[in-house]
Amino acid sequence: MDPFPDPKEVAFNSDLQTIDEQNAKFFALKYPTNEFISKFPYIHAVDNDPLTCWNSFKVPQVGDSFGLQFVKATPLRKMTVTSSKSLQHIEGKFAVVVSDQVGEEWTTCHHTTRFPFQHTMTLEISCPSAPNLPRGMAHNVRIQFEEGLEKSLEVCGMDVGGMVL
């Protein structure tokens, strides 16, 4: 991933253009106390710190997902998700899906799962070609649940091809 892409190549397709706008939208949600939200906002999911993690609060159901959106199409062969809790309970309950920058058509990728540590899930991913997306590349990647979970989900960090978030 190019850390300094040509600004003309970056397209925004949502109504949120700044972190402040995203935070305002997040804080407007009806979740637990403000103190809890201040400690566990979604933005903390990308700091790889087990003391500040994103939490789904609600139990994920079929169709719910979490993932990443890249500025430019990025090679996607391996993705590691870390938590301060075991992630083994989600094995076999999700699909890995990718899309182009627009995110209207999603393609399911083949993946294998392993757990090198109790709180770490590593996915080996193989994605076919998709509309406007070469084989093995992604603008957007989601872990999308095909079965509901029994408890909320916590994510502390992700690593995509050596880019640790």
XYZ file of N, CA and C in Angstrom, residues 4-95:
276
model
N 1.490 7.397 0.378
C 1.261 8.729 -0.162
C 0.675 8.624 -1.574
N -0.575 8.151 -1.702
C -1.155 8.014 -3.035
C -1.443 9.365 -3.668
N -1.521 9.360 -4.985
C -1.900 10.569 -5.714
C -3.319 10.939 -5.288
N -3.543 12.146 -4.756
C -4.882 12.527 -4.272
C -5.985 12.361 -5.309
N -5.638 12.482 -6.611
C -6.665 12.313 -7.646
C -7.147 10.866 -7.723
N -6.343 9.922 -7.213
C -6.720 8.513 -7.251
C -7.563 8.104 -6.048
N -7.713 8.972 -5.076
C -8.461 8.650 -3.867
C -9.893 9.132 -4.018
N -10.819 8.191 -3.933
C -12.240 8.541 -4.040
C -12.935 8.214 -2.730
N -13.704 9.145 -2.216
C -14.485 8.913 -1.008
C -15.889 8.558 -1.440
N -16.419 7.488 -0.867
C -17.764 7.083 -1.255
C -18.689 7.005 -0.051
N -18.415 7.775 0.964
C -19.309 7.791 2.121
C -19.569 9.237 2.515
N -20.455 9.392 3.471
C -20.782 10.734 3.921
C -19.830 11.239 4.998
N -18.869 10.425 5.416
C -17.926 10.810 6.460
C -16.578 11.128 5.833
N -16.119 12.348 6.011
C -14.876 12.770 5.388
C -13.733 12.982 6.373
N -14.034 13.072 7.685
C -12.985 13.321 8.664
C -13.176 12.426 9.887
N -12.123 12.280 10.666
C -12.194 11.511 11.910
C -13.205 12.155 12.860
N -13.241 13.488 12.924
C -14.197 14.174 13.801
C -15.641 13.832 13.429
N -15.918 13.769 12.120
C -17.270 13.405 11.684
C -17.576 11.954 12.069
N -16.585 11.080 11.920
C -16.786 9.675 12.287
C -17.015 9.541 13.787
N -16.213 10.262 14.578
C -16.388 10.207 16.033
C -17.761 10.725 16.442
N -18.214 11.821 15.842
C -19.525 12.374 16.179
C -20.627 11.366 15.880
N -20.518 10.689 14.751
C -21.529 9.686 14.393
C -21.465 8.513 15.378
N -20.258 8.099 15.743
C -20.102 6.989 16.681
C -20.673 7.347 18.054
N -20.338 8.517 18.569
C -20.802 8.909 19.896
C -22.315 9.119 19.950
N -22.953 9.325 18.804
C -24.406 9.490 18.768
C -25.145 8.156 18.884
N -24.429 7.044 18.719
C -25.064 5.729 18.823
C -25.491 5.438 20.257
N -26.486 4.585 20.410
C -27.009 4.257 21.742
C -26.278 3.030 22.280
N -25.138 3.261 22.870
C -24.335 2.207 23.468
C -24.271 2.446 24.972
N -23.444 1.660 25.663
C -23.282 1.893 27.110
C -22.764 3.296 27.422
N -22.275 3.482 28.615
C -21.893 4.798 29.132
C -20.859 5.514 28.268
N -20.799 6.827 28.417
C -19.809 7.618 27.679
C -18.385 7.218 28.049
N -18.173 6.872 29.300
C -16.844 6.433 29.734
C -16.432 5.163 28.984
N -17.369 4.240 28.840
C -17.094 2.991 28.123
C -16.769 3.295 26.655
N -17.547 4.168 26.044
C -17.322 4.528 24.642
C -15.970 5.221 24.476
N -15.601 6.071 25.421
C -14.308 6.753 25.342
C -13.144 5.770 25.415
N -13.317 4.695 26.160
C -12.255 3.707 26.305
C -12.209 2.726 25.135
N -13.368 2.433 24.514
C -13.426 1.402 23.481
C -14.019 1.874 22.153
N -13.668 3.048 21.626
C -14.228 3.440 20.331
C -13.620 2.597 19.210
N -14.320 2.536 18.088
C -13.872 1.721 16.955
C -12.473 2.092 16.492
N -12.090 3.343 16.613
C -10.788 3.782 16.102
C -9.637 3.065 16.816
N -9.881 2.574 18.031
C -8.836 1.873 18.763
C -8.548 0.489 18.195
N -9.387 -0.001 17.316
C -9.146 -1.320 16.734
C -7.879 -1.339 15.901
N -7.412 -0.200 15.480
C -6.260 -0.174 14.590
C -4.954 0.139 15.306
N -4.942 0.108 16.634
C -3.685 0.440 17.313
C -2.935 -0.786 17.829
N -3.498 -1.979 17.670
C -2.859 -3.240 18.054
C -2.472 -3.283 19.532
N -3.170 -2.534 20.359
C -2.936 -2.506 21.797
C -4.026 -3.328 22.484
N -3.685 -4.393 23.217
C -4.705 -5.224 23.855
C -5.468 -4.526 24.984
N -5.048 -3.310 25.350
C -5.758 -2.577 26.396
C -6.813 -1.620 25.835
N -6.742 -1.343 24.535
C -7.739 -0.469 23.897
C -8.220 -1.165 22.632
N -9.344 -1.835 22.707
C -9.851 -2.624 21.594
C -11.235 -2.171 21.181
N -11.567 -2.409 19.921
C -12.915 -2.173 19.447
C -13.768 -3.347 19.896
N -14.969 -3.062 20.344
C -15.888 -4.106 20.786
C -17.204 -3.915 20.053
N -17.789 -5.010 19.583
C -19.053 -4.922 18.844
C -20.226 -4.582 19.760
N -20.055 -4.695 21.054
C -21.093 -4.459 22.059
C -22.249 -5.430 21.874
N -22.880 -5.394 20.715
C -23.976 -6.312 20.427
C -23.381 -7.599 19.872
N -24.087 -8.700 20.065
C -23.626 -9.988 19.560
C -23.783 -10.000 18.033
N -22.703 -10.240 17.281
C -22.805 -10.263 15.817
C -23.777 -11.343 15.327
N -24.587 -10.960 14.357
C -25.573 -11.849 13.759
C -25.185 -12.145 12.309
N -25.927 -13.028 11.657
C -25.689 -13.350 10.254
C -25.724 -12.057 9.437
N -24.700 -11.861 8.605
C -24.616 -10.675 7.760
C -23.803 -9.536 8.359
N -23.582 -9.544 9.669
C -22.731 -8.530 10.289
C -21.281 -8.767 9.868
N -20.482 -7.703 9.896
C -19.099 -7.855 9.447
C -18.206 -6.793 10.068
N -16.899 -7.016 9.945
C -15.893 -5.996 10.235
C -14.801 -6.164 9.207
N -14.033 -5.108 8.970
C -12.999 -5.222 7.957
C -12.225 -3.940 7.759
N -11.627 -3.833 6.580
C -10.766 -2.705 6.248
C -11.112 -2.172 4.875
N -10.888 -0.877 4.700
C -11.022 -0.235 3.402
C -9.675 0.389 3.076
N -9.108 0.023 1.937
C -7.804 0.530 1.530
C -7.970 1.706 0.565
N -6.996 2.588 0.541
C -7.017 3.735 -0.356
C -6.855 3.267 -1.802
N -5.964 2.307 -2.026
C -5.727 1.748 -3.356
C -5.859 0.234 -3.265
N -6.096 -0.414 -4.407
C -6.152 -1.877 -4.431
C -4.864 -2.423 -3.819
N -5.009 -3.373 -2.912
C -3.900 -3.896 -2.121
C -3.845 -5.415 -2.240
N -2.648 -5.999 -2.390
C -2.560 -7.463 -2.412
C -3.072 -8.035 -1.089
N -3.864 -9.090 -1.192
C -4.446 -9.695 0.003
C -4.214 -11.202 -0.045
N -3.235 -11.649 0.722
C -2.927 -13.078 0.793
C -3.011 -13.604 2.221
N -2.798 -12.697 3.170
C -2.770 -13.100 4.567
C -3.322 -11.966 5.419
N -4.127 -12.312 6.403
C -4.699 -11.317 7.316
C -4.689 -11.912 8.715
N -4.168 -11.152 9.665
C -4.127 -11.602 11.053
C -4.974 -10.656 11.897
N -5.817 -11.230 12.731
C -6.674 -10.457 13.629
C -6.269 -10.804 15.057
N -6.064 -9.785 15.887
C -5.713 -10.019 17.291
C -6.794 -9.453 18.201
N -6.899 -10.064 19.370
C -7.885 -9.664 20.366
C -7.266 -9.882 21.740
N -7.904 -9.353 22.773
C -7.444 -9.675 24.128
C -8.184 -10.912 24.637
N -9.099 -11.441 23.795
C -9.876 -12.642 24.126
C -9.643 -13.692 23.047
N -9.957 -14.917 23.338
C -9.828 -15.981 22.351
C -10.742 -15.710 21.165
N -10.253 -16.005 19.961
C -11.053 -15.850 18.749
C -11.481 -17.203 18.171
N -11.134 -18.287 18.845
C -11.422 -19.615 18.298
C -12.914 -19.886 18.150
N -13.747 -19.178 18.904
C -15.194 -19.412 18.823
C -15.811 -18.918 17.508
N -15.061 -18.141 16.702
C -15.627 -17.663 15.436
C -15.208 -18.529 14.247
N -14.316 -19.490 14.456
C -13.853 -20.337 13.358
C -15.031 -21.042 12.691
N -15.049 -21.008 11.371
C -16.092 -21.665 10.601
C -17.411 -20.908 10.546
N -17.474 -19.721 11.138
C -18.731 -18.967 11.191
C -18.719 -17.727 10.295
N -17.687 -17.578 9.468
C -17.586 -16.375 8.644
C -17.017 -16.689 7.269
N -17.220 -15.739 6.367
C -16.602 -15.770 5.042
C -15.731 -14.530 4.922
